[in-house]
């Protein structure tokens, strides 16, 4: 009988892929809502249901409160703000332009992660990893360039593109916080903090920015499923960053375009242009180059 040995990086890749897949419908929530609810409202219900989910897990697991306490809770507030901003802008982008295209633009976060990880986390970023990011980004931009008519953009589409780039920046910075907390604090405690603070931030944003009376509808409750999905995705990401550096995992996030494209085709009939296949191949090649040890 043969025993298959799986190294830490392979496990990290599997967790990262699972986390990416779980977050795909979360970021597509605006498209799923079909304009019924704005991004802020959807993110509010996502964080509230996520907080209740992780709270239930903590109670069921009977983890001592001392193990959940963070020595630097203020950093969790910053991370929660980044995640909330990244999620809201990503949802808005996906509701304004096709999901696959919004995702492609958002994937520029990979290059930001590699750069920031080298500067702030002092990770050694090899030429191979930079090459992997470049290859994957080329694939992402091919999908956008071949599939969008830049001459016929409407204001909503332009805002969608800008929101996708903003999401890339917010989420790239958040990845650094995920990497930092994943190796220093309890995973459940980390999720309790980020979802709790995220709930407060989004509730405040909803009250200030929205006419909340228009969203007292039972139909929005169906989007409470976003919370458990996000919590599961967050756990996968934490486990991935416990096993591998942020810069090495960065190219794996490009698999997001594959999941987003499949969701767009199956749920919304958004069939990408033929050249999207070339872009997808380049994205996969980038991940393989990054995973190579030699």
C-alpha atoms as one frame of an Amber mdcrd trajectory, in Angstrom:
protein
   0.000   0.000   0.000   1.394   3.352  -1.033   1.230   6.445   1.154   0.910
   9.777  -0.597   2.890  12.505   1.129   1.459  15.996   0.869   3.778  18.891
   1.713   2.698  22.087   3.440   2.588  24.139   0.270   0.296  21.638  -1.450
  -2.042  21.791   1.547  -1.873  25.581   1.472  -2.814  25.618  -2.216  -5.807
  23.346  -1.551  -7.021  25.567   1.283  -6.472  28.684  -0.828  -8.415  27.204
  -3.752 -11.271  26.244  -1.436 -11.332  29.725   0.083 -11.381  31.330  -3.353
 -14.260  29.132  -4.497 -16.285  29.882  -1.361 -15.845  33.642  -1.743 -16.873
  33.668  -5.437 -20.659  33.710  -4.774 -20.113  36.246  -1.978 -18.513  38.730
  -4.368 -21.178  37.923  -6.980 -23.987  38.750  -4.547 -24.759  42.029  -6.312
 -25.324  40.218  -9.599 -27.431  37.583  -7.850 -29.541  40.305  -6.205 -30.095
  41.840  -9.656 -30.248  45.379  -8.310 -32.708  44.637  -5.514 -30.168  45.536
  -2.838 -27.042  47.749  -2.954 -23.584  46.445  -2.096 -23.635  48.037   1.376
 -26.862  46.265   2.317 -25.542  42.922   1.082 -22.261  43.330   2.940 -24.148
  44.240   6.114 -26.191  41.030   6.046 -23.044  39.083   5.127 -21.115  40.328
   8.178 -24.028  39.995  10.593 -24.743  36.400   9.562 -21.009  35.697   9.543
 -20.649  36.975  13.102 -23.567  34.836  14.293 -22.050  31.825  12.528 -18.615
  32.157  14.104 -20.191  32.951  17.486 -22.147  29.686  17.311 -18.950  27.797
  16.390 -17.078  29.348  19.319 -19.840  28.439  21.774 -20.079  24.876  20.430
 -16.301  24.372  20.513 -16.044  25.660  24.119 -12.762  27.398  23.448 -11.557
  29.311  26.564 -12.112  33.051  26.176  -8.472  33.686  27.078  -7.402  31.903
  23.889  -9.664  34.101  21.768  -8.478  37.422  23.150  -6.216  39.453  20.870
  -3.321  41.508  22.251  -3.855  44.061  19.484  -7.595  44.335  18.734  -7.128
  47.669  16.948  -5.435  45.837  14.084  -8.538  43.702  13.692 -10.564  46.876
  13.252  -8.291  47.943  10.398  -8.498  44.512   8.808 -12.299  44.491   9.137
 -12.508  47.922   7.483 -10.316  46.739   4.594 -12.369  43.574   4.147 -15.637
  45.480   4.243 -14.403  48.040   1.714 -12.951  45.323  -0.524 -16.110  43.237
  -0.388 -18.436  46.177  -1.062 -16.408  47.429  -4.033 -16.049  43.893  -5.447
 -19.808  43.315  -5.175 -20.534  46.646  -6.848 -18.076  45.863  -9.647 -19.601
  42.438 -10.318 -23.081  43.969 -10.442 -21.999  46.661 -12.945 -19.979  44.581
 -15.434 -19.842  40.808 -16.180 -18.584  38.793 -13.215 -15.625  37.314 -15.095
 -14.438  40.743 -16.191 -14.811  42.327 -12.750 -12.912  39.398 -11.303 -10.146
  39.702 -13.886  -9.535  43.331 -12.981  -9.659  42.560  -9.263  -6.957  39.942
  -9.757  -4.370  42.678 -10.099  -4.270  42.361  -6.313  -1.795  39.510  -6.824
   0.969  41.896  -7.852   0.112  44.208  -4.963   0.333  41.298  -2.508   3.741
  40.207  -3.780   5.098  43.759  -3.568   3.608  44.508  -0.141   4.659  41.130
   1.277   8.240  41.859   0.271   8.181  45.364   1.759   6.181  44.898   4.962
   6.428  41.187   5.784  10.056  40.985   4.648   9.295  37.891   2.595  11.912
  36.909   0.040  10.179  37.336  -3.309  12.035  35.449  -6.017  12.170  36.383
  -9.675  10.106  33.253 -10.359   7.237  34.554  -8.228   7.341  37.933  -9.952
   7.258  36.089 -13.289   4.313  34.019 -12.087   2.391  37.183 -11.208   3.231
  38.757 -14.559   2.061  35.706 -16.507  -1.174  35.452 -14.542  -1.869  39.180
 -14.830  -1.360  38.969 -18.592  -4.004  36.265 -18.690  -6.409  38.346 -16.624
  -5.944  41.428 -18.787  -6.366  39.452 -22.008  -9.805  38.426 -20.784 -10.733
  42.040 -20.064  -9.164  43.535 -23.193 -10.756  41.079 -25.595 -14.158  41.035
 -23.948 -14.981  44.646 -23.086 -15.813  47.412 -25.498 -13.863  50.304 -24.007
 -15.306  52.762 -26.538 -18.878  52.121 -25.501 -18.621  52.278 -21.754 -21.478
  53.758 -19.790 -20.917  55.610 -16.534 -21.981  52.554 -14.536 -19.445  50.386
 -16.365 -16.645  52.881 -15.752 -17.522  52.964 -12.054 -17.584  49.162 -12.081
 -14.052  49.002 -13.495 -12.768  51.553 -10.978 -14.489  49.639  -8.168 -12.791
  46.413  -9.296  -9.359  48.070  -9.099 -10.236  49.536  -5.686 -11.263  46.067
  -4.497  -7.877  44.743  -5.645  -6.039  47.271  -3.479  -8.228  46.813  -0.396
  -8.088  43.017  -0.560  -4.337  42.968  -1.213  -3.665  44.938   1.967  -6.105
  42.735   3.885  -4.134  39.647   2.810  -1.146  40.976   4.774  -3.281  41.167
   7.909  -4.576  37.628   7.279  -0.992  36.394   7.016   0.006  38.272  10.172
  -2.873  37.031  12.353  -2.872  33.465  10.994   0.509  32.765  12.583   0.039
  34.663  15.831  -3.541  34.321  17.030  -6.312  31.760  17.407  -8.196  31.277
  14.133 -11.634  31.383  15.749 -10.697  34.466  17.743  -9.481  36.178  14.600
 -12.767  35.467  12.808 -14.804  36.574  15.812 -13.011  39.917  15.839 -13.141
  40.579  12.098 -16.795  39.610  11.685 -17.812  41.468  14.840 -16.031  44.676
  13.884 -17.124  44.223  10.275 -20.756  44.055  11.404 -20.424  47.316  13.342
 -18.679  49.057  10.436 -21.265  47.947   7.878 -24.222  48.751  10.130 -22.859
  52.278  10.577 -22.277  52.609   6.817 -25.794  51.348   6.061 -27.441  53.788
   8.448 -25.434  56.736   7.090 -25.538  55.916   3.381 -28.886  54.197   2.889
 -32.550  54.862   3.426 -32.733  51.756   5.598 -36.543  51.745   5.576 -36.345
  50.508   1.981 -34.449  47.398   3.064 -36.746  46.118   5.777 -37.671  43.226
   3.561 -37.697  39.511   4.309 -36.231  38.848   0.873 -32.812  40.105   1.978
 -32.728  37.395   4.655 -31.998  34.839   1.926 -28.603  36.510   1.506 -27.730
  35.545   5.093 -26.134  32.459   3.533 -23.260  34.759   2.524 -22.072  34.855
   6.141 -21.434  31.110   6.593 -19.841  30.969   3.126 -17.513  33.841   4.001
 -16.592  32.333   7.382 -15.735  29.018   5.725 -13.676  30.881   3.134 -11.910
  32.894   5.838 -11.003  29.732   7.734  -9.553  28.207   4.572  -7.491  31.340
   3.946  -6.182  31.375   7.519  -5.090  27.738   7.290  -3.456  28.427   3.917
  -1.419  31.331   5.323  -0.370  29.232   8.303   1.335  26.897   5.841   2.789
  29.225   3.197   3.984  32.800   2.637   1.573  35.397   1.288   3.702  36.069
  -1.795   3.842  32.375  -2.699   0.095  31.952  -2.342  -0.700  35.094  -4.305
  -0.790  33.497  -7.794  -3.201  30.831  -6.508  -5.812  33.558  -6.078  -5.945
  33.841  -9.875  -8.071  30.705  -9.854 -10.830  33.150  -8.878 -11.330  33.946
 -12.569 -12.052  30.274 -13.297 -14.694  30.030 -10.565 -16.198  33.400 -11.514
 -16.380  32.453 -15.193 -18.132  29.183 -14.381 -20.615  30.999 -12.130 -21.241
  33.611 -14.824 -21.914  30.959 -17.459 -24.075  28.658 -15.331 -26.074  31.272
 -13.414 -26.250  34.284 -15.725 -25.445  33.060 -19.220 -22.388  35.345 -19.405
 -20.277  33.523 -21.977 -16.760  35.051 -22.240 -15.123  35.739 -25.574 -13.089
  32.864 -27.113  -9.794  34.492 -26.135 -10.808  34.076 -22.495  -9.542  30.496
 -22.856  -6.043  31.825 -23.558  -6.288  34.061 -20.510  -7.368  31.154 -18.313
  -4.422  29.063 -19.569  -1.979  31.855 -18.700  -3.512  32.156 -15.238  -2.994
  28.438 -14.643   0.564  28.626 -15.995   1.300  31.443 -13.542   0.158  29.259
 -10.663   2.314  26.355 -11.854   5.376  28.604 -12.172   4.835  29.904  -8.646
   4.489  26.396  -7.243   7.725  25.225  -8.847  10.513  24.739  -6.307  13.377
  24.886  -8.820
